[in-house]
Coordinates of C-alpha atoms and ligand atoms in Angstrom, one line a residue:
X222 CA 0.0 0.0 0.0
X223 CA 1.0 3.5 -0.6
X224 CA 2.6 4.9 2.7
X225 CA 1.0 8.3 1.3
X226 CA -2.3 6.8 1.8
X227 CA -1.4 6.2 5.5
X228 CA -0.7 9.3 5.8
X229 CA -3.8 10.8 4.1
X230 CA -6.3 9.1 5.9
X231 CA -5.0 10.6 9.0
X232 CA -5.0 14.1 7.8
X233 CA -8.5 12.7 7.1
X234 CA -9.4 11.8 10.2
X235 CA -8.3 15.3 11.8
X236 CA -10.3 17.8 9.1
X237 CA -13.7 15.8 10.2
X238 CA -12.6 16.7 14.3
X239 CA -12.1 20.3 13.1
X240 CA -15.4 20.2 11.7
X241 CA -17.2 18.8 14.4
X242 CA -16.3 22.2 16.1
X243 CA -15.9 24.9 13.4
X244 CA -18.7 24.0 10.9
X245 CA -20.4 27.1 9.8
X246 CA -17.5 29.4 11.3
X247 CA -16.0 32.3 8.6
X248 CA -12.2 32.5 7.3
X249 CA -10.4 35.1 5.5
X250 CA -7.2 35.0 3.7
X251 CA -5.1 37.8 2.8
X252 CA -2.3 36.7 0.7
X253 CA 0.9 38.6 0.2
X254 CA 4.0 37.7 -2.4
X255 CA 4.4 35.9 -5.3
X256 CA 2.1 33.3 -7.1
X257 CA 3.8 30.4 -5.3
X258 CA 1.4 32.3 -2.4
X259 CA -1.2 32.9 -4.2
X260 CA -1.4 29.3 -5.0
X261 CA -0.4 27.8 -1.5
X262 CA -3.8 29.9 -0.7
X263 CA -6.0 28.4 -2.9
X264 CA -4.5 25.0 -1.3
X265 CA -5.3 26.5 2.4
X266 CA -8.8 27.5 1.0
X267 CA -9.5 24.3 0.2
X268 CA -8.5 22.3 3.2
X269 CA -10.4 25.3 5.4
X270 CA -13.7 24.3 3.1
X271 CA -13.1 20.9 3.8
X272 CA -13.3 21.4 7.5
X273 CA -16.2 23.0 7.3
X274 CA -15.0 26.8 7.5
X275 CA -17.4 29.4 5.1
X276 CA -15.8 32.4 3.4
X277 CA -16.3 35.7 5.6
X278 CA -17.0 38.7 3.1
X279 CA -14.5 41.0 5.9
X280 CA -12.4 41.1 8.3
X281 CA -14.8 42.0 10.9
X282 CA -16.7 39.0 10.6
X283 CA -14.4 36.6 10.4
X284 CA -13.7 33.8 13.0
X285 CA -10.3 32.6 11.4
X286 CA -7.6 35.0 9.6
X287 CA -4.8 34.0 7.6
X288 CA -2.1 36.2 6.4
X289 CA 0.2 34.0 4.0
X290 CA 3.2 36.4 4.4
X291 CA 6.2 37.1 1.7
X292 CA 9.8 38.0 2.9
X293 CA 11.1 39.0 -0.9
X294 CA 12.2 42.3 0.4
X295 CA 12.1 44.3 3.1
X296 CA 9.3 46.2 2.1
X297 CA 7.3 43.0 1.5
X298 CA 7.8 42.2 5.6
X299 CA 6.8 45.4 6.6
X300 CA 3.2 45.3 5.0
X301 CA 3.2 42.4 6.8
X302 CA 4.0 43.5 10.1
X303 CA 1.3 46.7 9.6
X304 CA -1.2 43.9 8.2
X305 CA -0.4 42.2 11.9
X306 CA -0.4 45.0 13.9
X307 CA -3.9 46.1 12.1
X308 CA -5.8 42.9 13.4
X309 CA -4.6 43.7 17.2
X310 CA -7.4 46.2 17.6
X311 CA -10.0 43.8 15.8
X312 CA -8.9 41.1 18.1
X313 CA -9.2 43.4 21.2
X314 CA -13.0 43.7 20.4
X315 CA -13.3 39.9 19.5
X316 CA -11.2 38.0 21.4
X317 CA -12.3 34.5 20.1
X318 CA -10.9 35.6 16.6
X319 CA -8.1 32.9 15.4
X320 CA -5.0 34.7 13.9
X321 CA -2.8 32.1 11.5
X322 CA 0.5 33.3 10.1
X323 CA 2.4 31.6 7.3
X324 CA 4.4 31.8 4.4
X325 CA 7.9 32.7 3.4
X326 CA 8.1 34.8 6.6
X327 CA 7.3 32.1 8.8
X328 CA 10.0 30.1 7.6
X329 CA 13.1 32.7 8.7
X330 CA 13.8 32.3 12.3
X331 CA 14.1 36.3 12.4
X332 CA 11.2 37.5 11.4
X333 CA 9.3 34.2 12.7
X334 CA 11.2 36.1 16.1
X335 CA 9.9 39.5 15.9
X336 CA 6.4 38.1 15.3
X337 CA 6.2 36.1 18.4
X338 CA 8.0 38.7 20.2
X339 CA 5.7 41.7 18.9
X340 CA 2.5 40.0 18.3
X341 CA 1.6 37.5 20.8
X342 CA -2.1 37.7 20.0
X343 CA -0.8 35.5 16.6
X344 CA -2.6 32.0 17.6
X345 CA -0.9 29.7 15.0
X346 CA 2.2 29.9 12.5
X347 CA 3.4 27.4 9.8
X348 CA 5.6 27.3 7.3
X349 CA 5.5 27.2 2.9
X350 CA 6.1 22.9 3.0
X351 CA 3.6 21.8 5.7
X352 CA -0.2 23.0 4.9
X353 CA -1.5 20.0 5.5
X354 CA -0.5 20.4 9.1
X355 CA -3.2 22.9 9.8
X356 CA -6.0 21.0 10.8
X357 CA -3.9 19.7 13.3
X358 CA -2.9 22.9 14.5
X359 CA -6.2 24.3 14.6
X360 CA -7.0 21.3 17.0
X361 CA -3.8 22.3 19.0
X362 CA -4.9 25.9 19.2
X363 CA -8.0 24.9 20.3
X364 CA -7.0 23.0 23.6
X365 CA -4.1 25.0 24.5
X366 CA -4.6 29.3 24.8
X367 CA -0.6 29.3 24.1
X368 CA 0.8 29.4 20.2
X369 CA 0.4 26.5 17.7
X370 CA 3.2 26.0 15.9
X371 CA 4.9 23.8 13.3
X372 CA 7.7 24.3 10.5
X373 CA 9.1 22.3 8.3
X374 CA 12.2 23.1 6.7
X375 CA 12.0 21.1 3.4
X376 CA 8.6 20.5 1.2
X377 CA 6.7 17.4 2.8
X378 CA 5.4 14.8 0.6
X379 CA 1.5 15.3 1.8
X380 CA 1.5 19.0 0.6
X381 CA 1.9 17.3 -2.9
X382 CA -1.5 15.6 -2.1
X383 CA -3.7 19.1 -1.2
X384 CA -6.5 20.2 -3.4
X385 CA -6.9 23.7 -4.1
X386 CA -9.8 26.3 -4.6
X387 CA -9.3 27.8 -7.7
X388 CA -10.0 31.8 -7.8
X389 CA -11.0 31.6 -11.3
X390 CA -13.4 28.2 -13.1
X391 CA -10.9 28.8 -16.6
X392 CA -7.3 29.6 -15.3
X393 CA -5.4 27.4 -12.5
X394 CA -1.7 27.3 -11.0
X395 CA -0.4 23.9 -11.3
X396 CA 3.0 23.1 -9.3
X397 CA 5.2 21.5 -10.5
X398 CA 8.4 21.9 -8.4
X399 CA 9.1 23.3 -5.0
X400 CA 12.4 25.1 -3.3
X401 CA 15.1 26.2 -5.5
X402 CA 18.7 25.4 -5.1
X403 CA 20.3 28.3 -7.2
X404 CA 21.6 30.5 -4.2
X405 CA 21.6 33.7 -6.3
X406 CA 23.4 35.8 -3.3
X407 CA 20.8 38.5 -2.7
X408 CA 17.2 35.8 -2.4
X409 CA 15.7 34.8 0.4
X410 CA 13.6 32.3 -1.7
X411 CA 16.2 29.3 -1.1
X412 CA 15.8 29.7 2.2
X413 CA 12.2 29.9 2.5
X414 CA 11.3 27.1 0.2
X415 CA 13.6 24.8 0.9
X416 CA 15.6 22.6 -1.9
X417 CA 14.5 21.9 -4.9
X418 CA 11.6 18.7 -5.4
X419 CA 10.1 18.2 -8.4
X420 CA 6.7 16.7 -8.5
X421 CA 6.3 13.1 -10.6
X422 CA 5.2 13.8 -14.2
X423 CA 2.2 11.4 -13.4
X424 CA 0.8 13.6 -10.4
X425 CA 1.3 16.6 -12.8
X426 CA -0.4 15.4 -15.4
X427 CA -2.8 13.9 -13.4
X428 CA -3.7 17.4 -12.4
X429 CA -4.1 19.0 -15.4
X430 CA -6.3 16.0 -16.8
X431 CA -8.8 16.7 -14.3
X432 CA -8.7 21.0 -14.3
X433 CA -9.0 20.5 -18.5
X434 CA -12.3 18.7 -17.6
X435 CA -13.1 21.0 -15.3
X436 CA -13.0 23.8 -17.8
X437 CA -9.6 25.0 -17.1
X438 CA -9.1 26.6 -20.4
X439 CA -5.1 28.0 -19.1
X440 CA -2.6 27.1 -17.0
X441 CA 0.3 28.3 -15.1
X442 CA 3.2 25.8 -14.3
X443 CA 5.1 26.9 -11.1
X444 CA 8.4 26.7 -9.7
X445 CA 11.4 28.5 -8.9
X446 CA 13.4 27.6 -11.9
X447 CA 11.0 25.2 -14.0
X448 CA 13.8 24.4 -16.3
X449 CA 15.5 22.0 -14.0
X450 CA 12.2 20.3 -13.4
X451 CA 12.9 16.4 -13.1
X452 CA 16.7 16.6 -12.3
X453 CA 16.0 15.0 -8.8
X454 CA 13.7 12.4 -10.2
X455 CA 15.1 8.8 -11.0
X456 CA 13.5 8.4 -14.3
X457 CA 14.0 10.7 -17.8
X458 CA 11.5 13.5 -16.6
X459 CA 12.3 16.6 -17.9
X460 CA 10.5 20.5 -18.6
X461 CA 10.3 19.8 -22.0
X462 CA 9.2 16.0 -22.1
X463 CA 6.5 17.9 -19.7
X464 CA 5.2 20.6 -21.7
X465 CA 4.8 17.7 -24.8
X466 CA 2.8 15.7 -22.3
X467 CA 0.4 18.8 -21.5
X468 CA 0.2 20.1 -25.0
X469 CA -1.8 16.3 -25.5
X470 CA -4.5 17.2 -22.7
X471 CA -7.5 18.6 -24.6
X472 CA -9.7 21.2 -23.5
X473 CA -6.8 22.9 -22.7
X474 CA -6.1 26.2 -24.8
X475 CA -2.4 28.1 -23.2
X476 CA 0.0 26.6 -21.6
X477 CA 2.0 29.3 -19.6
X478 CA 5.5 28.7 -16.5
X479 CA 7.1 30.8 -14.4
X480 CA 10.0 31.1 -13.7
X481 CA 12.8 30.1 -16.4
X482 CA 16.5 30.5 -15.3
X483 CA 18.5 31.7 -18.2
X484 CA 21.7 29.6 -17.2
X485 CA 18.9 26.5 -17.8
X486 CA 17.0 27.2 -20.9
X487 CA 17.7 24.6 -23.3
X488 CA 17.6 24.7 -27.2
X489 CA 14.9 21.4 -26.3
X490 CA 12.7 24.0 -24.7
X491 CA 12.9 26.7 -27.0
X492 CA 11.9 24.4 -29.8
X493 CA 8.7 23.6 -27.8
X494 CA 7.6 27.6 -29.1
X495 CA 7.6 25.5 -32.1
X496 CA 6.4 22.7 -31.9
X497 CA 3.6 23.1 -29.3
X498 CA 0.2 24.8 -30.5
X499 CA -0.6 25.5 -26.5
X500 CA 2.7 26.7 -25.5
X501 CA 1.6 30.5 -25.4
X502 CA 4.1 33.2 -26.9
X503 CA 5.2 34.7 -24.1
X504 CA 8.3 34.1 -22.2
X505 CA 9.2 35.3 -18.3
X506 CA 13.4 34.9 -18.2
X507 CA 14.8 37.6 -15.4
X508 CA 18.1 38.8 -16.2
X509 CA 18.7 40.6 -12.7
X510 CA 21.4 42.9 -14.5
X511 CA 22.9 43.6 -17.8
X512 CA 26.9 43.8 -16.6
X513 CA 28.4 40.7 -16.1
X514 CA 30.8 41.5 -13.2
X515 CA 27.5 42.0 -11.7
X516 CA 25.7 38.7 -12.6
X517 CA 29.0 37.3 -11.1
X518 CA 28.9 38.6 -7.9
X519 CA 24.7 37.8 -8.3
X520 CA 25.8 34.3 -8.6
X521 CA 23.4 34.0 -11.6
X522 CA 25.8 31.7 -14.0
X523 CA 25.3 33.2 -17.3
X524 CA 26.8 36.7 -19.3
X525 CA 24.6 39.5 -20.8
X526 CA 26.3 37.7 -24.1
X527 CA 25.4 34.3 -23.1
X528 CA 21.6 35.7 -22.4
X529 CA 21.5 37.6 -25.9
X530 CA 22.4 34.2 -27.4
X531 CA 19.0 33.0 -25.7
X532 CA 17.1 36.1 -27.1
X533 CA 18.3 35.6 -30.6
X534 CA 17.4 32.3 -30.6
X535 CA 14.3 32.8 -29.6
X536 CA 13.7 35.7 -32.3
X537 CA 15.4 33.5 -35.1
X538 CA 11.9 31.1 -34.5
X539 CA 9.8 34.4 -35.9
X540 CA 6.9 33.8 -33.5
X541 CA 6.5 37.1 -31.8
X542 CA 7.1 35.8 -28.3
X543 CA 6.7 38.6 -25.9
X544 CA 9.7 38.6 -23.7
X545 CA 9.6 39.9 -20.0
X546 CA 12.1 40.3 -17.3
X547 CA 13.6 41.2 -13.7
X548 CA 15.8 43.6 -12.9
X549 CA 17.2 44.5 -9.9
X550 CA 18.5 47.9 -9.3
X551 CA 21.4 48.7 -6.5
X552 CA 22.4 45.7 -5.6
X553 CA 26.3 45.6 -4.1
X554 CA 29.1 47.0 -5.9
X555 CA 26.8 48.3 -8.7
X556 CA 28.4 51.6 -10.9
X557 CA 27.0 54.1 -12.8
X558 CA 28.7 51.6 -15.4
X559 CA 27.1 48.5 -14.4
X560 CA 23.7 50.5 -14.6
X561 CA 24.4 52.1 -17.8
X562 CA 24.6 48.3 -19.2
X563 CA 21.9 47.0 -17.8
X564 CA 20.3 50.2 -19.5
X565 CA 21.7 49.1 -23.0
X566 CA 20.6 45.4 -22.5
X567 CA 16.6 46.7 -21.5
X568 CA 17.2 48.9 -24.6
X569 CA 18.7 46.1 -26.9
X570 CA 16.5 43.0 -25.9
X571 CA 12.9 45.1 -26.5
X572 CA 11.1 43.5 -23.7
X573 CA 7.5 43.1 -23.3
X574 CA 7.3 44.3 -19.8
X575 CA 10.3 44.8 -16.9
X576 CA 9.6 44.0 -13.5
X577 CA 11.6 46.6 -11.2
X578 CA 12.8 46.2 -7.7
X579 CA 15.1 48.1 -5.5
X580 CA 18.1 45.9 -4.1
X581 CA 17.1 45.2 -1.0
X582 CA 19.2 43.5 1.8
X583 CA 17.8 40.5 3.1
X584 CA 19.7 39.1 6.4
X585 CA 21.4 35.7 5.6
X586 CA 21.6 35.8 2.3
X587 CA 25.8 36.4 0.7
X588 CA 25.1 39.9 -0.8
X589 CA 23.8 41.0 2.8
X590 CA 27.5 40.7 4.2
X591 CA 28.8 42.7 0.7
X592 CA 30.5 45.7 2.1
X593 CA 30.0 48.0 -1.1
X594 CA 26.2 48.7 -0.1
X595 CA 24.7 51.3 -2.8
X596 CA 23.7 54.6 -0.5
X597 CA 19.8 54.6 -0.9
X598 CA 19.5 58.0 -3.1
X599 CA 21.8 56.7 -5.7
X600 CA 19.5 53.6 -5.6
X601 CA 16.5 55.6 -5.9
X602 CA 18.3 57.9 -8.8
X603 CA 18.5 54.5 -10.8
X604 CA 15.7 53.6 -10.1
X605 CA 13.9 56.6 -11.8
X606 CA 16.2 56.2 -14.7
X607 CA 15.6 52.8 -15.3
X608 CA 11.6 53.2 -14.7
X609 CA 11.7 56.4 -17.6
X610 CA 13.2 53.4 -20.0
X611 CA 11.3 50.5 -19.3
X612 CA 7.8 52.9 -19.5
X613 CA 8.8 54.3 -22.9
X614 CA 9.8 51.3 -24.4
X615 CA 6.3 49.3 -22.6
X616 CA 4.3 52.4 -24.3
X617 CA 6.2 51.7 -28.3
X618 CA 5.8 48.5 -27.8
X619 CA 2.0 48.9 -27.1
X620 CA 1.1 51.2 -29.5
X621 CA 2.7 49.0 -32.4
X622 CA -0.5 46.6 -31.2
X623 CA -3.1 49.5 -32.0
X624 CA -5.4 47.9 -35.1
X625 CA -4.3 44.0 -34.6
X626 CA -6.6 41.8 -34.1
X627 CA -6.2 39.2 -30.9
X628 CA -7.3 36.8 -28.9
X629 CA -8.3 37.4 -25.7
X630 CA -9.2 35.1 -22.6
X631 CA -11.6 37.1 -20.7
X632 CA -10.8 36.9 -17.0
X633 CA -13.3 39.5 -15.3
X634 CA -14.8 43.3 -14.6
X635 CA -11.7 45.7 -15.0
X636 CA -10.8 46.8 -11.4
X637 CA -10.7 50.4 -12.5
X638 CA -13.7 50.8 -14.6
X639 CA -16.7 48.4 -13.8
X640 CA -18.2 49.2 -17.4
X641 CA -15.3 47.3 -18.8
X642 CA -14.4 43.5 -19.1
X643 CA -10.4 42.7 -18.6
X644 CA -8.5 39.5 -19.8
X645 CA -5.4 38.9 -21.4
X646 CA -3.9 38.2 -24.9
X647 CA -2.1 34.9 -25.5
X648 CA 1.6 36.8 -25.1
X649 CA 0.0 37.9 -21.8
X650 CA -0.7 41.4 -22.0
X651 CA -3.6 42.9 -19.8
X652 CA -6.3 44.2 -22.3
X653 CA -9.5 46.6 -21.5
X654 CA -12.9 46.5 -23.5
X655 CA -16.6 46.8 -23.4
X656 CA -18.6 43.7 -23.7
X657 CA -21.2 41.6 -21.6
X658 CA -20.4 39.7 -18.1
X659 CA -21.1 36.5 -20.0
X660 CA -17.9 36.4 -22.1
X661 CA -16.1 36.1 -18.9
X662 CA -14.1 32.5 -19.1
X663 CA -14.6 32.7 -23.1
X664 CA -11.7 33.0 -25.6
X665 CA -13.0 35.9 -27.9
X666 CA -11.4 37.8 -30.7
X667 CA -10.6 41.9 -30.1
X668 CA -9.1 44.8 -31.7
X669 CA -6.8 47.4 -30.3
X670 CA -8.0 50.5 -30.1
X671 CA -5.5 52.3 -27.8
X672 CA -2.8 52.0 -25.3
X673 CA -1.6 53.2 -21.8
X674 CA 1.8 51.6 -20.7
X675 CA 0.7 48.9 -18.7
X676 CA -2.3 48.1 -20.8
X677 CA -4.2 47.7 -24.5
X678 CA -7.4 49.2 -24.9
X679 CA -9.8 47.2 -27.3
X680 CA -13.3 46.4 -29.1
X681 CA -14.7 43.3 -28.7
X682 CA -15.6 41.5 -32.5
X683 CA -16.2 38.4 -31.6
X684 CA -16.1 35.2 -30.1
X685 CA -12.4 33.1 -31.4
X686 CA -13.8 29.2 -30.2
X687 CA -16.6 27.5 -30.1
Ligands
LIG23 N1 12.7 32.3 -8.9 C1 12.4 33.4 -9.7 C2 11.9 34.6 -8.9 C3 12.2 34.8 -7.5 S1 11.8 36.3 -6.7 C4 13.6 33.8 -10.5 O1 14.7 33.3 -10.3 O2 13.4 34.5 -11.4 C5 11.3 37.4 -8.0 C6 12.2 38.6 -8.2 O3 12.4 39.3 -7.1 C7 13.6 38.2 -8.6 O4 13.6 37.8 -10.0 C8 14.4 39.4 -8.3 O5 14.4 40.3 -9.4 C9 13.6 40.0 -7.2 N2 14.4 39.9 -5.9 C10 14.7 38.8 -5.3 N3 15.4 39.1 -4.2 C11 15.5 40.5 -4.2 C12 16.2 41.4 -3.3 N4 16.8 41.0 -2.2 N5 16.0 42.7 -3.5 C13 15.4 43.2 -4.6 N6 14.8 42.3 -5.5 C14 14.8 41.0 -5.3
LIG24 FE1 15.9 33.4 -5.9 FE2 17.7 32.9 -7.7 FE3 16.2 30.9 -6.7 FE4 15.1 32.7 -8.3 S1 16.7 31.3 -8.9 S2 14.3 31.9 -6.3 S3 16.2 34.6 -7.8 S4 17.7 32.1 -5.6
LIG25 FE1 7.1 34.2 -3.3 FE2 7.7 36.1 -1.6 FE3 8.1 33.6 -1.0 S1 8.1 36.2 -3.7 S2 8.5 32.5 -2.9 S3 6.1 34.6 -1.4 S4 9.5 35.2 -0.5

């Protein structure tokens, strides 16, 4: 017999005790961080419905909070801790309230510190590899008026096993690997997360079988680096050999993963832009910096040469793939030099859309201990500099879209203007147009009308599939 199955029917056993108590009572997530979280929250949603727990529709009236935390920078912790600090007035007035921390936070003995230290009203705390734990803790925190607490430091086999609650009936998160093993000296991921596992191509595909029936018409693969997916599994298992395996499920319409490492990408991989009609034309791969003394000291294993290798080959395919990336502005040692190249690289490559962050030190990691910190203002000058770039280059890039005509999968009322429907094109650009609430979930055809710099402005024509 499976040992797993053991193992389940215990974690069984305790979700029908919590319900026994908690049927009927009201949770509320708040999620900080990356889509890892976001994901790991639809897997807490789950397990909290399974036990009987009812969404609350605020704060206020909820009998269970969870705040799955992010410690990506500095600034990410410190929402946190407000968030935290918030919810010790509303637990003044209702002092039955249940208060669960977890998340990347939870997993760094510091911060874990500072929480118990500064917030004792917190009830219960666990980590990013051990969901599955909180029934029991719940149970725990029930008995005892003291803290529940568990953390485990690598990703635990039953976590592979946990359902989620998927925000949205037509798009779902599917892991496929957890931790990351890279050590890029200024990330706190490697240790929050653990070491790299890679889930079996089985359980993966398994997964997406069963969304495609659901009516899953995209999906998101997740992991820190995806492109060593299978590396730590015994048989041939590899990204690629995975993405041919997906591209078979029907039902399914875009096949999208985050993140690609560029010291990993593999000429197997790039041919899958080819080769695979669901493998959607857009391509995350963060380059951190354009100078390679830089990328050295980044401990990132490629050279802004090596990486416009990658981007040539991937143009040489003529598929318009939208290309996207990270940069990080600041970090140790960095000159007006080393910025002006990562300037020319930004400039050179064309991207899609630049994600931007500050440097920022993170206690533990190698870059922490660099001694040639960047003074904050020249930071911030940079910063501005590199922003002014990326948003002119976003905004010729955009209008260069104004009369195509795309596909679109609708994914909801635009948050800024209710009269509007919002979903995105197959190389992932956010896209804004008038149309009714029914096409939401449908693949429909648009034209662009317009642009800002984060997003298209369209017309609806028609519907693109049956
Ligand atoms: N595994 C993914 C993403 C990890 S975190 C990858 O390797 O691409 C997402 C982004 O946050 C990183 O790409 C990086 O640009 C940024 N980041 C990570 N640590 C940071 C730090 N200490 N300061 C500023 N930005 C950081
Ligand atoms: Fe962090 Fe590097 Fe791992 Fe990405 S690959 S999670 S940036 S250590
Ligand atoms: Fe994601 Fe933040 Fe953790 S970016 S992996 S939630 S540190």
């Amino acid at each position: 017999m499976d040992p797993r199955q053991d193992k389940k029917t215990d974690v069984k056993k305790l979700i029908d005790k919590v319900r026994a108590l908690h049927e009927g009572d009201r949770y509320l997530i708040e999620t900080h961080g990356c889509q890892m979280n976001e994901h790991d929250s639809e897997k807490i949603s789950f397990l909290l419905e399974s036990m009987g727990f009812l969404p609350a529709p605020s704060e206020e009236e909820a009998d269970l909070i969870v705040i799955n935390t992010c410690s990506v920078r500095h600034s990410a912790e410190d929402k946190v801790y407000g968030h935290v600090g918030r919810l010790k007035h509303v637990k003044k007035t209702k002092p039955d309230l249940k208060l669960a921390l977890c998340g990347c936070m939870m997993q760094r003995k510091a911060s874990r510190d500072y929480v118990l230290d500064k917030f004792p009203q917190v009830d219960i705390i666990f980590g990013t590899n051990n969901i599955y734990r909180l029934p029991q803790l719940i149970l725990s925190s029930d008995e005892n008026d003291s803290l529940a607490m568990d953390i485990e430091d690598n990703y635990s086999d039953l976590d592979n096993q946990l359902q989620a609650n998927r925000s949205h009936p037509f798009k779902s998160y599917v892991n496929i690997m957890y931790g990351c093993n890279n050590f890029c000296t200024y990330c706190i991921v490697p240790y929050t997360r653990g070491r790299e596992v890679s889930r079996s191509m089985e359980d993966i595909v398994s997964e997406v079988k069963d969304l495609a029936l659901e009516g899953t018409k995209e999906i998101t693969l997740l992991g820190q680096n995806v492109n060593s997916y299978g590396k730590d599994l015994d048989d041939k298992s590899s990204f690629p050999e995975l993405l041919r395996q997906i591209n078979a499920i029907s039902g399914l319409e875009r096949i999208y993963f985050m993140t690609s490492h560029p010291k990993d990408i593999s000429d197997e991989l790039i041919a899958c832009y080819k080769d695979l009609d669901k493998l959607a034309p857009y391509l995350h791969l963060p380059v951190q910096s354009g100078s390679n003394r830089i990328l050295k000291k980044m401990n990132r294993h490629y050279s802004r040469e090596d990486y416009f290798e990658i981007i040539e080959k991937i143009r040489q395919l003529d598929l318009k793939i939208a290309l996207s990336t990270d940069i990080i502005v600041g970090f140790p040692g960095e000159t007006e030099e080393d910025f002006k190249e990562t300037l020319d690289l930004i400039e050179k490559v064309g991207y899609d859309n630049v994600f931007t962050f500050l440097y920022s030190i993170r206690e533990g990691t190698q870059a922490a201990g660099m001694e040639d910190q960047v003074p904050q203002e020249v930071k911030k000058d940079r910063f501005q500099r590199l922003l002014d770039l990326v948003y002119r280059e976003q905004r010729k890039k955009y209008e260069s879209l104004v009369g195509s005509h795309l596909e679109v999968l609708v994914e909801g009322v635009s948050k800024n203007n209710p009269e509007k429907l919002t979903g995105r094109t197959r190389d992932f650009k956010l896209i804004h147009f008038e149309g009714p609430k029914d096409l939401i979930g449908q693949s429909i055809r648009v034209v662009v009308k317009d642009t800002s710099t984060f997003a298209l402005e369209g017309e609806y024509i028609e519907a693109s599939r049956s």
